[in-house]
């Protein structure tokens, strides 16, 4: 009988809701900020079918330029594209494989110029896979990132770079933290304040990367997604791409942007910056409105994390963990109920419920 655990593992393996493929132009746009981190490192793409993943293609093409020590990528059971792009039986490592649809791993420790064209590109990688039996081997299990085989490869790696299944993001990040790994991964900004994830942001163990160009994250999706109902403007049938504005990169690799100060020019007044009734902090409408001369705690939207410099601002917490219950403050009917949030008093005796807020405080005092 399948246990709940095994069922969950099975559902992750090729869950069609999680099939959003990152584009190589977006990968290049982000990873250009991390190049020094990759030298002499083992990179693991553990949620990527090597034949479909542009993460694998990026690192394979740039293996020598980045000075990688090793590149590892794994596929997973029920991947919709495994075996569809290149005949896996033509690759040396899987020539005798009983089933080309089974998950496999690719391990590359060098990418020589095999076709003698003077350049290192995917043609050289393809030649390598076709003729070197040691580069591609079958996995015994599902290829799930939690499987013992994947964890063993994780332990061997230095940096994980991938687009993990959003439905399992909390568990994925928890595993990276548990194994003390460096990473650059695609993730939804909506997950920042998830209980299992927020402590890593608050403690400075994880932060947002540089982000997608103009804030637009595009993904390729399986053909079957064309029949799904997306919100207006999300899916473009001409390009076959979906576009989201709430996606970013989560990382714990240092980048220059993280050390750039926000330029503050506004001055505090009690009228412009009211204090929440259920927490002693002021409401700041937008990041650009942060007052330069306020020493106390301030509530800002989570978009602040895109500009957070840990040398400029301390993160105190977020509204979901700090807000005092409104039932202790105001009578029923004067405020909208829901989960823990901050509220502002209004002139008619009611209270305005705010969106989730991150609480910050200037380091070293106001200027």
Coordinates of C-alpha atoms in Angstrom, one line a residue, residues 193 195 276 278-279 318-327 335-343 352-358:
X193 CA 6.3 35.2 4.0
X195 CA 6.2 30.3 7.7
X276 CA -0.6 50.8 13.3
X278 CA -2.0 46.7 16.8
X279 CA 1.8 47.2 16.5
X318 CA 6.5 40.7 9.3
X319 CA 2.9 41.4 10.1
X320 CA 1.8 37.8 10.1
X321 CA 4.1 37.1 13.1
X322 CA 3.9 40.5 14.9
X323 CA 0.4 41.8 14.7
X324 CA -1.6 41.9 18.0
X325 CA -5.1 40.3 17.5
X326 CA -7.7 43.0 16.7
X327 CA -10.2 41.3 19.0
X335 CA -12.6 45.9 11.3
X336 CA -12.4 43.2 8.6
X337 CA -11.4 39.8 10.1
X338 CA -8.8 37.5 8.7
X339 CA -5.3 36.3 9.5
X340 CA -2.8 38.4 11.5
X341 CA -2.4 41.8 9.8
X342 CA -1.7 45.4 10.8
X343 CA -4.6 47.9 11.0
X352 CA -8.4 49.6 7.7
X353 CA -6.8 46.2 7.2
X354 CA -3.4 46.4 5.5
X355 CA -1.7 44.0 3.2
X356 CA 1.2 41.9 4.6
X357 CA 4.0 44.2 5.8
X358 CA 7.7 43.7 6.4

